[in-house]
mmCIF file of C-alpha atoms and ligand atoms in Angstrom:
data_model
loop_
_atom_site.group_PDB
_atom_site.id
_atom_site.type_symbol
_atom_site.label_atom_id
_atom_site.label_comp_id
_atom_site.label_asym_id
_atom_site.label_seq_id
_atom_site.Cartn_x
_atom_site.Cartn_y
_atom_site.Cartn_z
ATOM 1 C CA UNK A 286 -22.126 9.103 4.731
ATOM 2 C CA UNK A 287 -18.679 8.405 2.842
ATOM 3 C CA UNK A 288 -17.423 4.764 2.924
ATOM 4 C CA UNK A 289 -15.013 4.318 5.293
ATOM 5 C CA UNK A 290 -12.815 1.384 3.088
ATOM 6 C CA UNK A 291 -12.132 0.802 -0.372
ATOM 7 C CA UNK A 292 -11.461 3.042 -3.090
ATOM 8 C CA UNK A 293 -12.331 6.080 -1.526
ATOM 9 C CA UNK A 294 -10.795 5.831 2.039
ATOM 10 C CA UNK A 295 -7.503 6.642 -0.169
ATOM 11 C CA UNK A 296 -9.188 9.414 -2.169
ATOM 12 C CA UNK A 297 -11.020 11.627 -0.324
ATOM 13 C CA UNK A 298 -10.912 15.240 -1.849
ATOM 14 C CA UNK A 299 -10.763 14.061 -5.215
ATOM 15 C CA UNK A 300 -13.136 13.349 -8.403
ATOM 16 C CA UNK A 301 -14.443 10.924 -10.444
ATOM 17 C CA UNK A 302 -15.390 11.335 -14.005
ATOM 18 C CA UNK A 303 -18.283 8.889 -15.348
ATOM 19 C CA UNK A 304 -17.846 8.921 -18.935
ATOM 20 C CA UNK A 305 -19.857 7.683 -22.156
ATOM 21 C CA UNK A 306 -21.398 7.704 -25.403
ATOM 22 C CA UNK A 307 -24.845 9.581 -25.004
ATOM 23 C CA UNK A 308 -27.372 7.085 -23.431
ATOM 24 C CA UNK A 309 -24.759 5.062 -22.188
ATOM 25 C CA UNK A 310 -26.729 5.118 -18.999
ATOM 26 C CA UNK A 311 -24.127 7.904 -16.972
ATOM 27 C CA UNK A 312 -27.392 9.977 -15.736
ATOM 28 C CA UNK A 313 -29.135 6.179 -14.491
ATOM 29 C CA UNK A 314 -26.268 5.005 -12.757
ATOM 30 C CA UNK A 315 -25.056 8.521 -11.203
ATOM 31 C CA UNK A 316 -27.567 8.590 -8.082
ATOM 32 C CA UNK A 317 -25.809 5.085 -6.547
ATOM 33 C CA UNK A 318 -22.693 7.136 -7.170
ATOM 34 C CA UNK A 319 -23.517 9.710 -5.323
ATOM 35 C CA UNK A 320 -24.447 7.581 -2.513
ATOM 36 C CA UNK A 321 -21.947 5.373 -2.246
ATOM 37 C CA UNK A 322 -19.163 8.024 -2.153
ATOM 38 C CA UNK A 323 -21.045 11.039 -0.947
ATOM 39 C CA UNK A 324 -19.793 13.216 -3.687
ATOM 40 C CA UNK A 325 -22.543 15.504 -5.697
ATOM 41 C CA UNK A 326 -23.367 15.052 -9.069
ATOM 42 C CA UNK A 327 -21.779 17.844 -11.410
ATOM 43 C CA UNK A 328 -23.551 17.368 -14.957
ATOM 44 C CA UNK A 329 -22.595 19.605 -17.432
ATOM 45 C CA UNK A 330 -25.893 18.800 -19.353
ATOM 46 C CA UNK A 331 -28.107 19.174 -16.357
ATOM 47 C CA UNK A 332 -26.141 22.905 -15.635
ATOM 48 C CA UNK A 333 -27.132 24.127 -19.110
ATOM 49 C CA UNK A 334 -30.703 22.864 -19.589
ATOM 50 C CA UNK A 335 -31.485 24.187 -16.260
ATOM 51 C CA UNK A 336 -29.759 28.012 -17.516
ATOM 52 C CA UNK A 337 -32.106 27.642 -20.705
ATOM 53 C CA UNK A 338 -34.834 27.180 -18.451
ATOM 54 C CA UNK A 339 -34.212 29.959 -16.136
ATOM 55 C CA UNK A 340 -33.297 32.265 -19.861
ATOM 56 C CA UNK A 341 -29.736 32.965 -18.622
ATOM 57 C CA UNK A 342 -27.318 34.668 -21.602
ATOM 58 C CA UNK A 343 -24.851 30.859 -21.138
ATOM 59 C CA UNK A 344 -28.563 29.428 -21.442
ATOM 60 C CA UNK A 345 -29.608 31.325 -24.491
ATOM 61 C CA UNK A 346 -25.961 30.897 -25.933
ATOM 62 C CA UNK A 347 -25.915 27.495 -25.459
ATOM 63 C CA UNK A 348 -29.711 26.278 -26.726
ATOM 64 C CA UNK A 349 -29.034 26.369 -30.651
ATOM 65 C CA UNK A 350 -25.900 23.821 -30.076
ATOM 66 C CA UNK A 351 -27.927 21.417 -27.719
ATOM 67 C CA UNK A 352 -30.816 21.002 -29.600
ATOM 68 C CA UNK A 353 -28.624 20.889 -32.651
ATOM 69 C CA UNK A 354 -27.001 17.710 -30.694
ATOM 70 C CA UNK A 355 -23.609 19.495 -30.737
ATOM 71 C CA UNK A 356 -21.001 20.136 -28.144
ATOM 72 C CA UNK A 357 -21.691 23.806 -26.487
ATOM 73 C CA UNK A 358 -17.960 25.734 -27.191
ATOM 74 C CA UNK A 359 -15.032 24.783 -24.667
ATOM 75 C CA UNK A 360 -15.226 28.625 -23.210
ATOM 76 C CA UNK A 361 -18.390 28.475 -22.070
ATOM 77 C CA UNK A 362 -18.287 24.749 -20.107
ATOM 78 C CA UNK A 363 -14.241 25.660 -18.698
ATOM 79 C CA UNK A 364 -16.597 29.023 -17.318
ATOM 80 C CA UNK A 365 -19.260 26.911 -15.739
ATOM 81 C CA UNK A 366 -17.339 24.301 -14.253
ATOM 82 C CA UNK A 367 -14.969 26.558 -12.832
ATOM 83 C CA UNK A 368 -17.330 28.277 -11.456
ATOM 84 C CA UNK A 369 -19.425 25.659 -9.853
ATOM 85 C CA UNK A 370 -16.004 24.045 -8.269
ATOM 86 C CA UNK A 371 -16.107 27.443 -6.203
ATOM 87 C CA UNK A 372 -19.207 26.123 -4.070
ATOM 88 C CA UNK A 373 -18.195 24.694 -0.586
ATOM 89 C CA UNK A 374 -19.864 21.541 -1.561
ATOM 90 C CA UNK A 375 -17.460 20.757 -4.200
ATOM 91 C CA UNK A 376 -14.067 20.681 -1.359
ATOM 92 C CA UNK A 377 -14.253 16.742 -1.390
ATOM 93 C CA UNK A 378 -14.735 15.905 -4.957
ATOM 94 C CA UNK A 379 -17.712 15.506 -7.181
ATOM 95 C CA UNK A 380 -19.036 13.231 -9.458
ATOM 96 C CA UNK A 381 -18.385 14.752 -13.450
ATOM 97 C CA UNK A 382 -21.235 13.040 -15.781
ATOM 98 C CA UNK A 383 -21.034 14.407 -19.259
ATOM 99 C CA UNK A 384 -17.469 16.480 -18.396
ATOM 100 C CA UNK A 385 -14.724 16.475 -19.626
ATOM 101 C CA UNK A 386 -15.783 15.964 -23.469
ATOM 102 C CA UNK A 387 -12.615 17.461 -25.380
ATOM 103 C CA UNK A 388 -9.326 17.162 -24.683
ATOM 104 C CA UNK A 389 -9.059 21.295 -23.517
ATOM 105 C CA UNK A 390 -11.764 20.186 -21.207
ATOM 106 C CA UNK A 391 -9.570 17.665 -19.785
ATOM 107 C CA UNK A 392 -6.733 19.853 -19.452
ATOM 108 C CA UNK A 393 -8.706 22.694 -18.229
ATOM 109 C CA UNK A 394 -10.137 19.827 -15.580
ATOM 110 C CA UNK A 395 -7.022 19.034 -14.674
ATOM 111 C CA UNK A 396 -5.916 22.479 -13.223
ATOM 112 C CA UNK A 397 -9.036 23.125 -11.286
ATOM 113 C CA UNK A 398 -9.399 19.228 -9.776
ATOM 114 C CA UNK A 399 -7.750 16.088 -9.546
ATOM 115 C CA UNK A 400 -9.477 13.279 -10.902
ATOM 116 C CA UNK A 401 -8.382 9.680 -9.329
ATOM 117 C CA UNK A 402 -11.025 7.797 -11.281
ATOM 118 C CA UNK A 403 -13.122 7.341 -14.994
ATOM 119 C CA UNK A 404 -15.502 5.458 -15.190
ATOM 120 C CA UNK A 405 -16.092 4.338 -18.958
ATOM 121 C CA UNK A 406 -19.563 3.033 -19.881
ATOM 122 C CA UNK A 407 -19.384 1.105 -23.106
ATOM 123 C CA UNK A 408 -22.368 0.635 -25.457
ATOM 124 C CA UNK A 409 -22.614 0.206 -28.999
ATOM 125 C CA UNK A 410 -23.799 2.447 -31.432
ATOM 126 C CA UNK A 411 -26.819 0.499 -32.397
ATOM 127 C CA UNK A 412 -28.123 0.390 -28.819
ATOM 128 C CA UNK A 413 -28.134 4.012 -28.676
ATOM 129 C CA UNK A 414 -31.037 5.344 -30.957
ATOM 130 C CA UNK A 415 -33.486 3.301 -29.159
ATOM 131 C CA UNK A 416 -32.412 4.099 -25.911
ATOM 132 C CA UNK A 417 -32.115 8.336 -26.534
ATOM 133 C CA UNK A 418 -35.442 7.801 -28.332
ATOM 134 C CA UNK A 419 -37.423 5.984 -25.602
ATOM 135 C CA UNK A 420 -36.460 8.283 -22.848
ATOM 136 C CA UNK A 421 -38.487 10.501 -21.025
ATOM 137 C CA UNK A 422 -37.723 12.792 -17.495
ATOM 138 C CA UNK A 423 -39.711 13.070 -14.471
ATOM 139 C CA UNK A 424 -39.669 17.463 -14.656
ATOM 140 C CA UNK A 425 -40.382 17.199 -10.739
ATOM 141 C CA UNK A 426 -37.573 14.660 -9.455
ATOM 142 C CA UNK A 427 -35.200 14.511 -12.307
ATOM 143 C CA UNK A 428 -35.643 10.884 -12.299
ATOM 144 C CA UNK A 429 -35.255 9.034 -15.832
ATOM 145 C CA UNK A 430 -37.312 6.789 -17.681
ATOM 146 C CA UNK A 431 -37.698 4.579 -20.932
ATOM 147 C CA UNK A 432 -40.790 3.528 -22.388
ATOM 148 C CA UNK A 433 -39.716 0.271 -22.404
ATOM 149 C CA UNK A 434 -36.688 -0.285 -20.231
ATOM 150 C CA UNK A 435 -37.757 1.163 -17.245
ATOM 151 C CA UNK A 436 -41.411 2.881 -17.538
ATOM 152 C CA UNK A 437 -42.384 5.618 -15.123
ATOM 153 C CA UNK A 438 -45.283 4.740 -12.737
ATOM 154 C CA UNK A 439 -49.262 4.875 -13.945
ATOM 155 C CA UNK A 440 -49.284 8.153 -11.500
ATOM 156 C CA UNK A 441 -46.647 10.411 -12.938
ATOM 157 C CA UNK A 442 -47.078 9.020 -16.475
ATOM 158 C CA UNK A 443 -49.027 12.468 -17.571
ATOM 159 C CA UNK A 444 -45.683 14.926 -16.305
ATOM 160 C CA UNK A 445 -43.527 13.059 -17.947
ATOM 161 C CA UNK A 446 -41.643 14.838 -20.481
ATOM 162 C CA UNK A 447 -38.971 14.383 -23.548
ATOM 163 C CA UNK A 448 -35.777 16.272 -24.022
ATOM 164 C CA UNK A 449 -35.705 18.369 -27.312
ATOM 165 C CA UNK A 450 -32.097 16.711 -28.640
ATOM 166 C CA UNK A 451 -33.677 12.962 -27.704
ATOM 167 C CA UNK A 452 -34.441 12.705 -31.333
ATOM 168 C CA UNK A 453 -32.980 10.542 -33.644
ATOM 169 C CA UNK A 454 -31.441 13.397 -36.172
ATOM 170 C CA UNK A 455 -29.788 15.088 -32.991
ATOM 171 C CA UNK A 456 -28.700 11.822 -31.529
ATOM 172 C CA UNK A 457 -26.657 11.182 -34.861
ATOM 173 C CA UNK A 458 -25.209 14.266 -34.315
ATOM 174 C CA UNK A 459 -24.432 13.505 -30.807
ATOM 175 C CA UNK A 460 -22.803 10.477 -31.689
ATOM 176 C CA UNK A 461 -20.433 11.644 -34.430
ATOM 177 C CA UNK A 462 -19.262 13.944 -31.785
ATOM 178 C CA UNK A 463 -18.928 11.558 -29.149
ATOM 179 C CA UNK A 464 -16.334 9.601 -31.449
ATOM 180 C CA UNK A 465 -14.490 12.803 -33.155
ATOM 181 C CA UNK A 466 -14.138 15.131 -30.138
ATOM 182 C CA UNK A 467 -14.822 12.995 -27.136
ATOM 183 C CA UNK A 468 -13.513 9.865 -27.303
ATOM 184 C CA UNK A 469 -10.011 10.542 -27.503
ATOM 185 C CA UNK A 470 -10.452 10.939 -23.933
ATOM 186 C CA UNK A 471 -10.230 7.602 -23.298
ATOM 187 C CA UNK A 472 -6.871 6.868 -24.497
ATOM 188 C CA UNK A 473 -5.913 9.972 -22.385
ATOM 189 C CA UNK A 474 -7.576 8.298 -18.909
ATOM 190 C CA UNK A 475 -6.076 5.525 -19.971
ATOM 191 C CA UNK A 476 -2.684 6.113 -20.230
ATOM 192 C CA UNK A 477 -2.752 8.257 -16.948
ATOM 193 C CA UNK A 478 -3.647 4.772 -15.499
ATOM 194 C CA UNK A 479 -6.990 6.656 -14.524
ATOM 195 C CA UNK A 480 -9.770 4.303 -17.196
ATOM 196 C CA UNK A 481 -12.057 1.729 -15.617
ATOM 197 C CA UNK A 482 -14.283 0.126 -18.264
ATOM 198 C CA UNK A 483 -17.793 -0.971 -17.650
ATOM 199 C CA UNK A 484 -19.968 -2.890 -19.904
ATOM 200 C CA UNK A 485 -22.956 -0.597 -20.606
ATOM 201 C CA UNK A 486 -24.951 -2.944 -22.314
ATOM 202 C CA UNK A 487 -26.454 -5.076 -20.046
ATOM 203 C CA UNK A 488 -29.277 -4.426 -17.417
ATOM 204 C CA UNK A 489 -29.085 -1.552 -15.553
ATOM 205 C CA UNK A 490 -28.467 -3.162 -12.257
ATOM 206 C CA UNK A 491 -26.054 -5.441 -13.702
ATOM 207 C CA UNK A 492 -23.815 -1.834 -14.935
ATOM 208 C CA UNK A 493 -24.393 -0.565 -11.489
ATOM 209 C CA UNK A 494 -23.218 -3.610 -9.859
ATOM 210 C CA UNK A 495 -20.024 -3.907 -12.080
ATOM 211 C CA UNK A 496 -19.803 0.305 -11.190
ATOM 212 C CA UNK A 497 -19.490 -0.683 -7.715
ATOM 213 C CA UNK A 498 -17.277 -3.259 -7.379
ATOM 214 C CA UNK A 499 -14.608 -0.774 -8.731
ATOM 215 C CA UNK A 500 -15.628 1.601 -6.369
ATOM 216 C CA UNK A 501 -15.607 -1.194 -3.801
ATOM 217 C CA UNK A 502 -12.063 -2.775 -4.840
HETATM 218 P P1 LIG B 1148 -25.911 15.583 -21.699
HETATM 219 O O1 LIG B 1148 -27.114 15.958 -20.940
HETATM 220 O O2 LIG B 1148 -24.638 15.364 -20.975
HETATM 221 O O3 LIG B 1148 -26.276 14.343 -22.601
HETATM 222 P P2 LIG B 1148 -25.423 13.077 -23.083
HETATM 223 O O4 LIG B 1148 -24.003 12.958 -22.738
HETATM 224 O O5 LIG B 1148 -25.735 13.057 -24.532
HETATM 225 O O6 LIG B 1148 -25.937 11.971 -22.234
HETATM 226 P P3 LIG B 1148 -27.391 11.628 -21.967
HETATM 227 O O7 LIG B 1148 -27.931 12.444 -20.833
HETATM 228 O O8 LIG B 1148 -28.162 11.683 -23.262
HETATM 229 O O9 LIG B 1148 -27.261 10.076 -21.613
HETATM 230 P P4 LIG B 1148 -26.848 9.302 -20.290
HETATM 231 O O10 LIG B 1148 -25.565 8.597 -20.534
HETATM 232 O O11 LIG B 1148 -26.949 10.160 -19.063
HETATM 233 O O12 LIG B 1148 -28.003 8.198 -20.322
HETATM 234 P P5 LIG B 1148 -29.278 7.989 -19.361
HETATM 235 O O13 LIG B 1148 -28.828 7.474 -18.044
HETATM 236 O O14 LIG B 1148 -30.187 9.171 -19.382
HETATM 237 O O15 LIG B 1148 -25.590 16.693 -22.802
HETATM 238 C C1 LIG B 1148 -26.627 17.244 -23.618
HETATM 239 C C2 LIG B 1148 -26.031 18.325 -24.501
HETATM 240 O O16 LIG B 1148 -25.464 19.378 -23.685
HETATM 241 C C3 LIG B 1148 -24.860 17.885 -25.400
HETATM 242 O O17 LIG B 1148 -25.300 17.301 -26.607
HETATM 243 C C4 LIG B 1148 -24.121 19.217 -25.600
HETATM 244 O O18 LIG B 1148 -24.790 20.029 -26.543
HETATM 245 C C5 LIG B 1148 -24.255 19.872 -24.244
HETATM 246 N N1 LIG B 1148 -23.142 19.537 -23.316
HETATM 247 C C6 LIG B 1148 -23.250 18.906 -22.115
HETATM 248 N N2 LIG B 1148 -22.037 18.775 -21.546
HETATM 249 C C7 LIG B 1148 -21.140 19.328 -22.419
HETATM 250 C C8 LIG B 1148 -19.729 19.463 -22.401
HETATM 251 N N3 LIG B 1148 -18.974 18.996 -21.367
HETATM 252 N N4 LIG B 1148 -19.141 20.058 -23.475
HETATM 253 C C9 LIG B 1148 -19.880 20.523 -24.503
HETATM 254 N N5 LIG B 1148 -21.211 20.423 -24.590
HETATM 255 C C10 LIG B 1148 -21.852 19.819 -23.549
HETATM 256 O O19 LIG B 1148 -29.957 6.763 -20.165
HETATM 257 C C11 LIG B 1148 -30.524 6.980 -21.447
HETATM 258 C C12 LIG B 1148 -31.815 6.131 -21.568
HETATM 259 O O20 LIG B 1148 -31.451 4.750 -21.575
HETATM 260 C C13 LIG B 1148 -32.796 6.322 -20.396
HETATM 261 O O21 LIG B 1148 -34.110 6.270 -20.884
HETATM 262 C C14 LIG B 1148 -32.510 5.119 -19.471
HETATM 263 O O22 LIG B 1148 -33.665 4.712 -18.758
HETATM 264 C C15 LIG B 1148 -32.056 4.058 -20.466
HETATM 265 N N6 LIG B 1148 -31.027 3.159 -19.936
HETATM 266 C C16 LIG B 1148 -29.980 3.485 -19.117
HETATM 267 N N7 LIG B 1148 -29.240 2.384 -18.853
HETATM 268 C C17 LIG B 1148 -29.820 1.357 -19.538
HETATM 269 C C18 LIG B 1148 -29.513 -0.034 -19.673
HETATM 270 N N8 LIG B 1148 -28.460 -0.586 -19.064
HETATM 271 N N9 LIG B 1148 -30.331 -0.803 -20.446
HETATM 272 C C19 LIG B 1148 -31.414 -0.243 -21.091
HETATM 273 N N10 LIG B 1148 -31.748 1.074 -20.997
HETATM 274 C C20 LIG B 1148 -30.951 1.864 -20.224
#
């Protein structure tokens, strides 16, 4: 059910962009997101490992850059996106987690939706590694784990698997484009008066309860 006060009451219809460093924790703190505001997840990263897995062309096309830990081209994401804004459930906004990452993104966003709110989770560099590196996804739920931050019950523990660009060459790579192609954004947000900064490096619940109070405000 959508809130009824707050933030939202005045922006029904429109999007919110969660926005970070990889491993910033955008994938961990999407689901209370989604249910405080009713809007569905749209991850860019979760749209093209699940075309790789089905062998699509975009998946195909897109494999050698994601395991590489670089951004897929601007084409190909402006093509998916507009594509999934199409479906009905998009018509009151979604949640973007890993989108926009370049500045044509952003301006290709900003003809297709309007965005009211980015939500900037802030880590550090040196938190990263060990946080890419440690993670591991439930195959059947999607759910998220680290091996030491938040380990997956005894029962699943044998499904679990790793993503092929959580290693710690690719996560370099990830990184350097995070700064050169991706953070710019920031400064972009932020001078549309559109940038809310969290601090990312804390405990998880302690990011989601900062995440909600501007949701809340
Ligand atoms: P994508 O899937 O979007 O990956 P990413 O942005 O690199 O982000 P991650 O999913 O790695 O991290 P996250 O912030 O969601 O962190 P999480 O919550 O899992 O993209 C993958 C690839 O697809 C890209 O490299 C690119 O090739 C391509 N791509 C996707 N979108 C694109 C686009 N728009 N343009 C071009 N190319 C695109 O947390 C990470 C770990 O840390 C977990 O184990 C978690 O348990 C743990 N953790 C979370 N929060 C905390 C905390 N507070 N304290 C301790 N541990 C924590």
């Amino acid at each position: 059910m959508l809130i009824e006060k707050g933030y939202f009451a005045d922006n029904m219809g429109q999007s919110i962009v969660l926005f970070g460093p990889p491993g910033a924790g955008k994938g961990t703190q999407a689901d209370a997101i989604v249910g405080a505001t009713g809007k569905p997840q749209v991850s860019t990263g979760d749209m093209l490992r699940a075309a790789l897995a089905a062998g699509t062309p975009l998946g195909l096309e897109a494999k050698k850059y994601m395991e590489a830990g670089e951004l897929v081209p601007d084409d190909v994401i402006i093509g998916l996106i507009e594509e999934r804004m199409q479906q009905d459930d998009a018509g009151d906004g979604v949640l973007f987690d890993g989108f926009p990452r370049t500045v044509p993104q952003a301006e290709a966003l900003a003809e297709i939706a309007e965005v009211s709110l980015v939500i900037s989770i802030e880590v550090p560099d040196d938190e990263i590694v060990g946080r890419i590196v440690g993670r591991r996804m439930d195959p059947e739920t999607g759910d998220i784990y680290h091996i030491t931050f938040k380990p997956a019950p005894a029962e699943i523990a044998h499904r679990l698997i790793q993503r092929k660009d959580d290693n710690e060459e690719a996560v370099r790579t990830r990184l350097t484009a995070y700064h050169d192609q991706t953070s710019p954004l920031a400064k972009w947000y932020s001078e549309k008066g559109l940038l809310a900064t969290v601090n990312g490096n804390q405990a998880m619940d302690d990011v989601g309860a900062e995440i909600s109070a501007i949701i809340d405000a």
